[in-house]
Amino acid sequence: MSENYEYSGSFPDRSHLSLRGDCENCFGLCCAALPFAASVDFAIDKDAGQPCHNLQSDFRCGIHTTLRQQGFRGCTVFDCFGAGQKVSQITFGGQDWRQNPASAKQMFEVLSIMRQLHELLWYLSEALTLQSVRSIHDEVSKAYNETEQLTQLSPDSLMELDMIAYRADINTLLLRISELVRAEAKRKQPNSSGHQKTHGRGADLIGAKLRGANLRAANLRGAYLIAADLRGADLRFADLIGADFRDADISGADLTGSIFLTQSQLNAAKGNSDTKLPQSLTHPSHWS
């Protein structure tokens, strides 16, 4: 990476299990730290640092089971990648912002930084499981270890990180991973007489009619797939990092082997029990 940081701590299990939100061990940080505006996703306006009125004294959401019905769809889409419990229990040693109001502002700002680090860990931990990336496994492993150790820094040290530069460094590696995965998938793909649609990074596919489309091994990084019809589409081994799936219909689509897909992307989409997903992800409850 471009800069050196001091860090300490041991390496955890390199699986996605530690990168899932655990609200039981978080001080409701996303419910207080993040702002939102009244819209189709949120029923009210809320400023950053202002606790949501649905946040209870025990840091649980008072309407958790009916969030979508009461106009808080955005809450069901958000994923902290496990950053909430890391900040709550490790970075700030289990002292919550209500007991120590002086720490609130810094805790909320650190959450944003930790979430970015944990998102990178999600992508890197996935890459470590891919056979097509074995040629650069050591480099990926080193990047994972360095990123994990950064999450162990003190609040002050975390605040000093240049996350724009660090994300850019990791993204260079993620691009190489994507190229390796997609190139191998294309080599193994049997010849087909059907036309394969070609779309590039950041493609504007808002509302696109892509039902049954062959998007196998496609580069859809940052693509705008809002309200796109992807029913029955083949998205195997496609790079989906940062793709916007809001209200996209992926019913019956095949996303097995797709890379850099997250649960929050699926939560924002529409699907059904026939939608095929990578093993690390689950069908959102609202799909049924």
C-alpha positions as protocol buffer text, in pm:
chain_id: "A"
residue {
  index: 1
  type: MET
  ca { x: 0 y: 0 z: 0 }
}
residue {
  index: 2
  type: SER
  ca { x: 106 y: 359 z: -49 }
}
residue {
  index: 3
  type: GLU
  ca { x: 146 y: 449 z: 317 }
}
residue {
  index: 4
  type: ASN
  ca { x: 260 y: 274 z: 633 }
}
residue {
  index: 5
  type: TYR
  ca { x: 50 y: 274 z: 947 }
}
residue {
  index: 6
  type: GLU
  ca { x: 127 y: 151 z: 1296 }
}
residue {
  index: 7
  type: TYR
  ca { x: -105 y: -117 z: 1417 }
}
residue {
  index: 8
  type: SER
  ca { x: -134 y: -410 z: 1656 }
}
residue {
  index: 9
  type: GLY
  ca { x: -361 y: -706 z: 1720 }
}
residue {
  index: 10
  type: SER
  ca { x: -411 y: -1058 z: 1596 }
}
residue {
  index: 11
  type: PHE
  ca { x: -582 y: -1170 z: 1278 }
}
residue {
  index: 12
  type: PRO
  ca { x: -942 y: -1295 z: 1309 }
}
residue {
  index: 13
  type: ASP
  ca { x: -1110 y: -1568 z: 1109 }
}
residue {
  index: 14
  type: ARG
  ca { x: -1093 y: -1462 z: 745 }
}
residue {
  index: 15
  type: SER
  ca { x: -1456 y: -1531 z: 673 }
}
residue {
  index: 16
  type: HIS
  ca { x: -1763 y: -1324 z: 607 }
}
residue {
  index: 17
  type: LEU
  ca { x: -1906 y: -1428 z: 945 }
}
residue {
  index: 18
  type: SER
  ca { x: -1719 y: -1153 z: 1129 }
}
residue {
  index: 19
  type: LEU
  ca { x: -1826 y: -899 z: 867 }
}
residue {
  index: 20
  type: ARG
  ca { x: -2198 y: -915 z: 933 }
}
residue {
  index: 21
  type: GLY
  ca { x: -2384 y: -665 z: 1145 }
}
residue {
  index: 22
  type: ASP
  ca { x: -2446 y: -777 z: 1503 }
}
residue {
  index: 23
  type: CYS
  ca { x: -2696 y: -527 z: 1640 }
}
residue {
  index: 24
  type: GLU
  ca { x: -2701 y: -701 z: 1979 }
}
residue {
  index: 25
  type: ASN
  ca { x: -2344 y: -581 z: 2037 }
}
residue {
  index: 26
  type: CYS
  ca { x: -2377 y: -236 z: 1882 }
}
residue {
  index: 27
  type: PHE
  ca { x: -2487 y: 88 z: 2044 }
}
residue {
  index: 28
  type: GLY
  ca { x: -2734 y: 172 z: 1770 }
}
residue {
  index: 29
  type: LEU
  ca { x: -2465 y: 364 z: 1586 }
}
residue {
  index: 30
  type: CYS
  ca { x: -2625 y: 361 z: 1242 }
}
residue {
  index: 31
  type: CYS
  ca { x: -2952 y: 480 z: 1401 }
}
residue {
  index: 32
  type: ALA
  ca { x: -2778 y: 785 z: 1546 }
}
residue {
  index: 33
  type: ALA
  ca { x: -2475 y: 863 z: 1332 }
}
residue {
  index: 34
  type: LEU
  ca { x: -2626 y: 861 z: 984 }
}
residue {
  index: 35
  type: PRO
  ca { x: -2848 y: 1131 z: 830 }
}
residue {
  index: 36
  type: PHE
  ca { x: -3145 y: 1068 z: 607 }
}
residue {
  index: 37
  type: ALA
  ca { x: -3410 y: 1271 z: 429 }
}
residue {
  index: 38
  type: ALA
  ca { x: -3782 y: 1211 z: 398 }
}
residue {
  index: 39
  type: SER
  ca { x: -3827 y: 1010 z: 78 }
}
residue {
  index: 40
  type: VAL
  ca { x: -3947 y: 678 z: -54 }
}
residue {
  index: 41
  type: ASP
  ca { x: -3681 y: 519 z: 169 }
}
residue {
  index: 42
  type: PHE
  ca { x: -3737 y: 718 z: 490 }
}
residue {
  index: 43
  type: ALA
  ca { x: -4054 y: 851 z: 647 }
}
residue {
  index: 44
  type: ILE
  ca { x: -3883 y: 1148 z: 816 }
}
residue {
  index: 45
  type: ASP
  ca { x: -3582 y: 1379 z: 804 }
}
residue {
  index: 46
  type: LYS
  ca { x: -3296 y: 1310 z: 1044 }
}
residue {
  index: 47
  type: ASP
  ca { x: -2967 y: 1495 z: 1086 }
}
residue {
  index: 48
  type: ALA
  ca { x: -2634 y: 1321 z: 1133 }
}
residue {
  index: 49
  type: GLY
  ca { x: -2569 y: 1262 z: 1502 }
}
residue {
  index: 50
  type: GLN
  ca { x: -2936 y: 1287 z: 1592 }
}
residue {
  index: 51
  type: PRO
  ca { x: -3073 y: 957 z: 1730 }
}
residue {
  index: 52
  type: CYS
  ca { x: -3372 y: 824 z: 1538 }
}
residue {
  index: 53
  type: HIS
  ca { x: -3692 y: 854 z: 1739 }
}
residue {
  index: 54
  type: ASN
  ca { x: -3743 y: 479 z: 1692 }
}
residue {
  index: 55
  type: LEU
  ca { x: -3419 y: 401 z: 1878 }
}
residue {
  index: 56
  type: GLN
  ca { x: -3500 y: 270 z: 2225 }
}
residue {
  index: 57
  type: SER
  ca { x: -3299 y: 303 z: 2547 }
}
residue {
  index: 58
  type: ASP
  ca { x: -3154 y: -47 z: 2499 }
}
residue {
  index: 59
  type: PHE
  ca { x: -3032 y: 55 z: 2150 }
}
residue {
  index: 60
  type: ARG
  ca { x: -3292 y: -162 z: 1978 }
}
residue {
  index: 61
  type: CYS
  ca { x: -3524 y: -39 z: 1704 }
}
residue {
  index: 62
  type: GLY
  ca { x: -3882 y: -2 z: 1822 }
}
residue {
  index: 63
  type: ILE
  ca { x: -4024 y: -87 z: 1478 }
}
residue {
  index: 64
  type: HIS
  ca { x: -3764 y: -337 z: 1358 }
}
residue {
  index: 65
  type: THR
  ca { x: -4016 y: -592 z: 1237 }
}
residue {
  index: 66
  type: THR
  ca { x: -4227 y: -335 z: 1047 }
}
residue {
  index: 67
  type: LEU
  ca { x: -3966 y: -97 z: 909 }
}
residue {
  index: 68
  type: ARG
  ca { x: -4075 y: -131 z: 548 }
}
residue {
  index: 69
  type: GLN
  ca { x: -4442 y: -98 z: 628 }
}
residue {
  index: 70
  type: GLN
  ca { x: -4378 y: 222 z: 825 }
}
residue {
  index: 71
  type: GLY
  ca { x: -4172 y: 391 z: 556 }
}
residue {
  index: 72
  type: PHE
  ca { x: -3819 y: 305 z: 662 }
}
residue {
  index: 73
  type: ARG
  ca { x: -3716 y: 84 z: 373 }
}
residue {
  index: 74
  type: GLY
  ca { x: -3370 y: 243 z: 372 }
}
residue {
  index: 75
  type: CYS
  ca { x: -3295 y: 94 z: 713 }
}
residue {
  index: 76
  type: THR
  ca { x: -3356 y: -257 z: 581 }
}
residue {
  index: 77
  type: VAL
  ca { x: -3106 y: -203 z: 300 }
}
residue {
  index: 78
  type: PHE
  ca { x: -2817 y: -62 z: 505 }
}
residue {
  index: 79
  type: ASP
  ca { x: -2532 y: -296 z: 600 }
}
residue {
  index: 80
  type: CYS
  ca { x: -2244 y: -190 z: 826 }
}
residue {
  index: 81
  type: PHE
  ca { x: -2036 y: -501 z: 741 }
}
residue {
  index: 82
  type: GLY
  ca { x: -1991 y: -557 z: 1116 }
}
residue {
  index: 83
  type: ALA
  ca { x: -1837 y: -215 z: 1173 }
}
residue {
  index: 84
  type: GLY
  ca { x: -2098 y: -122 z: 1433 }
}
residue {
  index: 85
  type: GLN
  ca { x: -2003 y: -387 z: 1685 }
}
residue {
  index: 86
  type: LYS
  ca { x: -1631 y: -338 z: 1616 }
}
residue {
  index: 87
  type: VAL
  ca { x: -1653 y: 34 z: 1698 }
}
residue {
  index: 88
  type: SER
  ca { x: -1879 y: -27 z: 1998 }
}
residue {
  index: 89
  type: GLN
  ca { x: -1699 y: -316 z: 2163 }
}
residue {
  index: 90
  type: ILE
  ca { x: -1335 y: -285 z: 2052 }
}
residue {
  index: 91
  type: THR
  ca { x: -1253 y: 67 z: 1936 }
}
residue {
  index: 92
  type: PHE
  ca { x: -1439 y: 228 z: 2227 }
}
residue {
  index: 93
  type: GLY
  ca { x: -1408 y: -64 z: 2468 }
}
residue {
  index: 94
  type: GLY
  ca { x: -1779 y: -113 z: 2531 }
}
residue {
  index: 95
  type: GLN
  ca { x: -1846 y: 243 z: 2652 }
}
residue {
  index: 96
  type: ASP
  ca { x: -2153 y: 374 z: 2474 }
}
residue {
  index: 97
  type: TRP
  ca { x: -2218 y: 729 z: 2361 }
}
residue {
  index: 98
  type: ARG
  ca { x: -2509 y: 779 z: 2598 }
}
residue {
  index: 99
  type: GLN
  ca { x: -2298 y: 699 z: 2906 }
}
residue {
  index: 100
  type: ASN
  ca { x: -2014 y: 910 z: 2767 }
}
residue {
  index: 101
  type: PRO
  ca { x: -2169 y: 1190 z: 2556 }
}
residue {
  index: 102
  type: ALA
  ca { x: -1827 y: 1347 z: 2498 }
}
residue {
  index: 103
  type: SER
  ca { x: -1732 y: 1048 z: 2284 }
}
residue {
  index: 104
  type: ALA
  ca { x: -2043 y: 1055 z: 2066 }
}
residue {
  index: 105
  type: LYS
  ca { x: -1917 y: 1279 z: 1785 }
}
residue {
  index: 106
  type: GLN
  ca { x: -1591 y: 1089 z: 1744 }
}
residue {
  index: 107
  type: MET
  ca { x: -1764 y: 751 z: 1770 }
}
residue {
  index: 108
  type: PHE
  ca { x: -2006 y: 845 z: 1494 }
}
residue {
  index: 109
  type: GLU
  ca { x: -1724 y: 967 z: 1268 }
}
residue {
  index: 110
  type: VAL
  ca { x: -1517 y: 655 z: 1333 }
}
residue {
  index: 111
  type: LEU
  ca { x: -1814 y: 438 z: 1230 }
}
residue {
  index: 112
  type: SER
  ca { x: -1790 y: 572 z: 874 }
}
residue {
  index: 113
  type: ILE
  ca { x: -1419 y: 495 z: 856 }
}
residue {
  index: 114
  type: MET
  ca { x: -1460 y: 148 z: 1008 }
}
residue {
  index: 115
  type: ARG
  ca { x: -1742 y: 64 z: 771 }
}
residue {
  index: 116
  type: GLN
  ca { x: -1519 y: 143 z: 474 }
}
residue {
  index: 117
  type: LEU
  ca { x: -1244 y: -79 z: 613 }
}
residue {
  index: 118
  type: HIS
  ca { x: -1487 y: -363 z: 678 }
}
residue {
  index: 119
  type: GLU
  ca { x: -1632 y: -333 z: 329 }
}
residue {
  index: 120
  type: LEU
  ca { x: -1282 y: -376 z: 189 }
}
residue {
  index: 121
  type: LEU
  ca { x: -1234 y: -679 z: 416 }
}
residue {
  index: 122
  type: TRP
  ca { x: -1555 y: -827 z: 272 }
}
residue {
  index: 123
  type: TYR
  ca { x: -1417 y: -806 z: -82 }
}
residue {
  index: 124
  type: LEU
  ca { x: -1071 y: -930 z: 14 }
}
residue {
  index: 125
  type: SER
  ca { x: -1200 y: -1222 z: 220 }
}
residue {
  index: 126
  type: GLU
  ca { x: -1409 y: -1329 z: -78 }
}
residue {
  index: 127
  type: ALA
  ca { x: -1108 y: -1304 z: -307 }
}
residue {
  index: 128
  type: LEU
  ca { x: -912 y: -1537 z: -79 }
}
residue {
  index: 129
  type: THR
  ca { x: -1164 y: -1815 z: -152 }
}
residue {
  index: 130
  type: LEU
  ca { x: -1138 y: -1789 z: -531 }
}
residue {
  index: 131
  type: GLN
  ca { x: -928 y: -2045 z: -713 }
}
residue {
  index: 132
  type: SER
  ca { x: -880 y: -1818 z: -1013 }
}
residue {
  index: 133
  type: VAL
  ca { x: -697 y: -1570 z: -786 }
}
residue {
  index: 134
  type: ARG
  ca { x: -444 y: -1822 z: -654 }
}
residue {
  index: 135
  type: SER
  ca { x: -162 y: -1664 z: -855 }
}
residue {
  index: 136
  type: ILE
  ca { x: -183 y: -1348 z: -639 }
}
residue {
  index: 137
  type: HIS
  ca { x: -309 y: -1510 z: -320 }
}
residue {
  index: 138
  type: ASP
  ca { x: -13 y: -1388 z: -115 }
}
residue {
  index: 139
  type: GLU
  ca { x: -71 y: -1030 z: -224 }
}
residue {
  index: 140
  type: VAL
  ca { x: -442 y: -1051 z: -141 }
}
residue {
  index: 141
  type: SER
  ca { x: -363 y: -1208 z: 195 }
}
residue {
  index: 142
  type: LYS
  ca { x: -120 y: -930 z: 278 }
}
residue {
  index: 143
  type: ALA
  ca { x: -379 y: -666 z: 189 }
}
residue {
  index: 144
  type: TYR
  ca { x: -637 y: -841 z: 407 }
}
residue {
  index: 145
  type: ASN
  ca { x: -400 y: -857 z: 705 }
}
residue {
  index: 146
  type: GLU
  ca { x: -304 y: -492 z: 671 }
}
residue {
  index: 147
  type: THR
  ca { x: -666 y: -381 z: 644 }
}
residue {
  index: 148
  type: GLU
  ca { x: -771 y: -590 z: 942 }
}
residue {
  index: 149
  type: GLN
  ca { x: -489 y: -447 z: 1153 }
}
residue {
  index: 150
  type: LEU
  ca { x: -598 y: -95 z: 1061 }
}
residue {
  index: 151
  type: THR
  ca { x: -937 y: -172 z: 1216 }
}
residue {
  index: 152
  type: GLN
  ca { x: -758 y: -227 z: 1548 }
}
residue {
  index: 153
  type: LEU
  ca { x: -627 y: 130 z: 1562 }
}
residue {
  index: 154
  type: SER
  ca { x: -729 y: 378 z: 1830 }
}
residue {
  index: 155
  type: PRO
  ca { x: -1007 y: 627 z: 1751 }
}
residue {
  index: 156
  type: ASP
  ca { x: -758 y: 910 z: 1702 }
}
residue {
  index: 157
  type: SER
  ca { x: -544 y: 701 z: 1466 }
}
residue {
  index: 158
  type: LEU
  ca { x: -845 y: 590 z: 1266 }
}
residue {
  index: 159
  type: MET
  ca { x: -947 y: 953 z: 1222 }
}
residue {
  index: 160
  type: GLU
  ca { x: -607 y: 1025 z: 1068 }
}
residue {
  index: 161
  type: LEU
  ca { x: -632 y: 758 z: 796 }
}
residue {
  index: 162
  type: ASP
  ca { x: -647 y: 879 z: 437 }
}
residue {
  index: 163
  type: MET
  ca { x: -933 y: 652 z: 331 }
}
residue {
  index: 164
  type: ILE
  ca { x: -954 y: 793 z: -21 }
}
residue {
  index: 165
  type: ALA
  ca { x: -594 y: 692 z: -89 }
}
residue {
  index: 166
  type: TYR
  ca { x: -625 y: 360 z: 90 }
}
residue {
  index: 167
  type: ARG
  ca { x: -942 y: 262 z: -95 }
}
residue {
  index: 168
  type: ALA
  ca { x: -774 y: 354 z: -423 }
}
residue {
  index: 169
  type: ASP
  ca { x: -482 y: 123 z: -343 }
}
residue {
  index: 170
  type: ILE
  ca { x: -711 y: -167 z: -256 }
}
residue {
  index: 171
  type: ASN
  ca { x: -927 y: -100 z: -560 }
}
residue {
  index: 172
  type: THR
  ca { x: -627 y: -148 z: -787 }
}
residue {
  index: 173
  type: LEU
  ca { x: -591 y: -497 z: -641 }
}
residue {
  index: 174
  type: LEU
  ca { x: -966 y: -564 z: -668 }
}
residue {
  index: 175
  type: LEU
  ca { x: -953 y: -473 z: -1037 }
}
residue {
  index: 176
  type: ARG
  ca { x: -680 y: -733 z: -1093 }
}
residue {
  index: 177
  type: ILE
  ca { x: -888 y: -989 z: -906 }
}
residue {
  index: 178
  type: SER
  ca { x: -1188 y: -907 z: -1123 }
}
residue {
  index: 179
  type: GLU
  ca { x: -989 y: -948 z: -1443 }
}
residue {
  index: 180
  type: LEU
  ca { x: -856 y: -1288 z: -1333 }
}
residue {
  index: 181
  type: VAL
  ca { x: -1198 y: -1420 z: -1234 }
}
residue {
  index: 182
  type: ARG
  ca { x: -1378 y: -1298 z: -1543 }
}
residue {
  index: 183
  type: ALA
  ca { x: -1103 y: -1406 z: -1782 }
}
residue {
  index: 184
  type: GLU
  ca { x: -1109 y: -1761 z: -1645 }
}
residue {
  index: 185
  type: ALA
  ca { x: -1489 y: -1772 z: -1659 }
}
residue {
  index: 186
  type: LYS
  ca { x: -1484 y: -1664 z: -2024 }
}
residue {
  index: 187
  type: ARG
  ca { x: -1225 y: -1932 z: -2109 }
}
residue {
  index: 188
  type: LYS
  ca { x: -1445 y: -2199 z: -1954 }
}
residue {
  index: 189
  type: GLN
  ca { x: -1769 y: -2071 z: -2106 }
}
residue {
  index: 190
  type: PRO
  ca { x: -1890 y: -2305 z: -2379 }
}
residue {
  index: 191
  type: ASN
  ca { x: -1935 y: -2153 z: -2722 }
}
residue {
  index: 192
  type: SER
  ca { x: -2285 y: -2025 z: -2768 }
}
residue {
  index: 193
  type: SER
  ca { x: -2469 y: -1899 z: -3070 }
}
residue {
  index: 194
  type: GLY
  ca { x: -2665 y: -1659 z: -2854 }
}
residue {
  index: 195
  type: HIS
  ca { x: -2566 y: -1294 z: -2844 }
}
residue {
  index: 196
  type: GLN
  ca { x: -2398 y: -1180 z: -2525 }
}
residue {
  index: 197
  type: LYS
  ca { x: -2483 y: -827 z: -2424 }
}
residue {
  index: 198
  type: THR
  ca { x: -2176 y: -613 z: -2357 }
}
residue {
  index: 199
  type: HIS
  ca { x: -2189 y: -347 z: -2087 }
}
residue {
  index: 200
  type: GLY
  ca { x: -1905 y: -162 z: -1920 }
}
residue {
  index: 201
  type: ARG
  ca { x: -1810 y: -17 z: -1588 }
}
residue {
  index: 202
  type: GLY
  ca { x: -2054 y: 247 z: -1464 }
}
residue {
  index: 203
  type: ALA
  ca { x: -2304 y: 168 z: -1741 }
}
residue {
  index: 204
  type: ASP
  ca { x: -2637 y: 350 z: -1730 }
}
residue {
  index: 205
  type: LEU
  ca { x: -2886 y: 63 z: -1729 }
}
residue {
  index: 206
  type: ILE
  ca { x: -3164 y: 234 z: -1537 }
}
residue {
  index: 207
  type: GLY
  ca { x: -3489 y: 60 z: -1630 }
}
residue {
  index: 208
  type: ALA
  ca { x: -3307 y: -153 z: -1889 }
}
residue {
  index: 209
  type: LYS
  ca { x: -3489 y: -453 z: -2039 }
}
residue {
  index: 210
  type: LEU
  ca { x: -3240 y: -731 z: -1970 }
}
residue {
  index: 211
  type: ARG
  ca { x: -3469 y: -1023 z: -1907 }
}
residue {
  index: 212
  type: GLY
  ca { x: -3280 y: -1345 z: -1979 }
}
residue {
  index: 213
  type: ALA
  ca { x: -2969 y: -1149 z: -2079 }
}
residue {
  index: 214
  type: ASN
  ca { x: -2632 y: -1321 z: -2097 }
}
residue {
  index: 215
  type: LEU
  ca { x: -2422 y: -1110 z: -1861 }
}
residue {
  index: 216
  type: ARG
  ca { x: -2189 y: -1388 z: -1760 }
}
residue {
  index: 217
  type: ALA
  ca { x: -1845 y: -1252 z: -1658 }
}
residue {
  index: 218
  type: ALA
  ca { x: -1957 y: -897 z: -1740 }
}
residue {
  index: 219
  type: ASN
  ca { x: -1791 y: -592 z: -1591 }
}
residue {
  index: 220
  type: LEU
  ca { x: -2080 y: -419 z: -1414 }
}
residue {
  index: 221
  type: ARG
  ca { x: -1875 y: -230 z: -1159 }
}
residue {
  index: 222
  type: GLY
  ca { x: -2074 y: 74 z: -1050 }
}
residue {
  index: 223
  type: ALA
  ca { x: -2347 y: 8 z: -1306 }
}
residue {
  index: 224
  type: TYR
  ca { x: -2681 y: 183 z: -1258 }
}
residue {
  index: 225
  type: LEU
  ca { x: -2929 y: -105 z: -1260 }
}
residue {
  index: 226
  type: ILE
  ca { x: -3210 y: 85 z: -1087 }
}
residue {
  index: 227
  type: ALA
  ca { x: -3547 y: -72 z: -1175 }
}
residue {
  index: 228
  type: ALA
  ca { x: -3382 y: -285 z: -1445 }
}
residue {
  index: 229
  type: ASP
  ca { x: -3559 y: -604 z: -1556 }
}
residue {
  index: 230
  type: LEU
  ca { x: -3302 y: -877 z: -1492 }
}
residue {
  index: 231
  type: ARG
  ca { x: -3544 y: -1164 z: -1455 }
}
residue {
  index: 232
  type: GLY
  ca { x: -3374 y: -1488 z: -1551 }
}
residue {
  index: 233
  type: ALA
  ca { x: -3051 y: -1309 z: -1645 }
}
residue {
  index: 234
  type: ASP
  ca { x: -2719 y: -1492 z: -1631 }
}
residue {
  index: 235
  type: LEU
  ca { x: -2492 y: -1292 z: -1398 }
}
residue {
  index: 236
  type: ARG
  ca { x: -2254 y: -1571 z: -1311 }
}
residue {
  index: 237
  type: PHE
  ca { x: -1898 y: -1450 z: -1250 }
}
residue {
  index: 238
  type: ALA
  ca { x: -1998 y: -1089 z: -1320 }
}
residue {
  index: 239
  type: ASP
  ca { x: -1818 y: -815 z: -1126 }
}
residue {
  index: 240
  type: LEU
  ca { x: -2097 y: -640 z: -935 }
}
residue {
  index: 241
  type: ILE
  ca { x: -1898 y: -417 z: -701 }
}
residue {
  index: 242
  type: GLY
  ca { x: -2089 y: -97 z: -637 }
}
residue {
  index: 243
  type: ALA
  ca { x: -2369 y: -182 z: -881 }
}
residue {
  index: 244
  type: ASP
  ca { x: -2694 y: -8 z: -788 }
}
residue {
  index: 245
  type: PHE
  ca { x: -2970 y: -272 z: -771 }
}
residue {
  index: 246
  type: ARG
  ca { x: -3242 y: -52 z: -624 }
}
residue {
  index: 247
  type: ASP
  ca { x: -3577 y: -198 z: -735 }
}
residue {
  index: 248
  type: ALA
  ca { x: -3405 y: -411 z: -998 }
}
residue {
  index: 249
  type: ASP
  ca { x: -3597 y: -734 z: -1059 }
}
residue {
  index: 250
  type: ILE
  ca { x: -3358 y: -1028 z: -1034 }
}
residue {
  index: 251
  type: SER
  ca { x: -3627 y: -1293 z: -998 }
}
residue {
  index: 252
  type: GLY
  ca { x: -3493 y: -1620 z: -1133 }
}
residue {
  index: 253
  type: ALA
  ca { x: -3156 y: -1463 z: -1214 }
}
residue {
  index: 254
  type: ASP
  ca { x: -2837 y: -1664 z: -1160 }
}
residue {
  index: 255
  type: LEU
  ca { x: -2578 y: -1474 z: -955 }
}
residue {
  index: 256
  type: THR
  ca { x: -2375 y: -1776 z: -844 }
}
residue {
  index: 257
  type: GLY
  ca { x: -2006 y: -1709 z: -879 }
}
residue {
  index: 258
  type: SER
  ca { x: -2064 y: -1335 z: -915 }
}
residue {
  index: 259
  type: ILE
  ca { x: -1797 y: -1136 z: -735 }
}
residue {
  index: 260
  type: PHE
  ca { x: -1806 y: -848 z: -486 }
}
residue {
  index: 261
  type: LEU
  ca { x: -2182 y: -866 z: -439 }
}
residue {
  index: 262
  type: THR
  ca { x: -2309 y: -760 z: -96 }
}
residue {
  index: 263
  type: GLN
  ca { x: -2620 y: -828 z: 108 }
}
residue {
  index: 264
  type: SER
  ca { x: -2720 y: -461 z: 97 }
}
residue {
  index: 265
  type: GLN
  ca { x: -2733 y: -474 z: -284 }
}
residue {
  index: 266
  type: LEU
  ca { x: -2966 y: -773 z: -266 }
}
residue {
  index: 267
  type: ASN
  ca { x: -3178 y: -606 z: 2 }
}
residue {
  index: 268
  type: ALA
  ca { x: -3236 y: -316 z: -237 }
}
residue {
  index: 269
  type: ALA
  ca { x: -3346 y: -544 z: -521 }
}
residue {
  index: 270
  type: LYS
  ca { x: -3655 y: -749 z: -596 }
}
residue {
  index: 271
  type: GLY
  ca { x: -3620 y: -1124 z: -625 }
}
residue {
  index: 272
  type: ASN
  ca { x: -3774 y: -1458 z: -543 }
}
residue {
  index: 273
  type: SER
  ca { x: -3689 y: -1808 z: -427 }
}
residue {
  index: 274
  type: ASP
  ca { x: -3567 y: -1893 z: -778 }
}
residue {
  index: 275
  type: THR
  ca { x: -3294 y: -1630 z: -763 }
}
residue {
  index: 276
  type: LYS
  ca { x: -2960 y: -1810 z: -731 }
}
residue {
  index: 277
  type: LEU
  ca { x: -2708 y: -1643 z: -499 }
}
residue {
  index: 278
  type: PRO
  ca { x: -2348 y: -1690 z: -385 }
}
residue {
  index: 279
  type: GLN
  ca { x: -2328 y: -1910 z: -73 }
}
residue {
  index: 280
  type: SER
  ca { x: -2222 y: -1619 z: 150 }
}
residue {
  index: 281
  type: LEU
  ca { x: -2547 y: -1430 z: 88 }
}
residue {
  index: 282
  type: THR
  ca { x: -2912 y: -1493 z: 173 }
}
residue {
  index: 283
  type: HIS
  ca { x: -3253 y: -1425 z: 21 }
}
residue {
  index: 284
  type: PRO
  ca { x: -3395 y: -1111 z: 189 }
}
residue {
  index: 285
  type: SER
  ca { x: -3709 y: -1182 z: 390 }
}
residue {
  index: 286
  type: HIS
  ca { x: -3911 y: -920 z: 201 }
}
residue {
  index: 287
  type: TRP
  ca { x: -3868 y: -1115 z: -126 }
}
residue {
  index: 288
  type: SER
  ca { x: -4131 y: -1357 z: -4 }
}
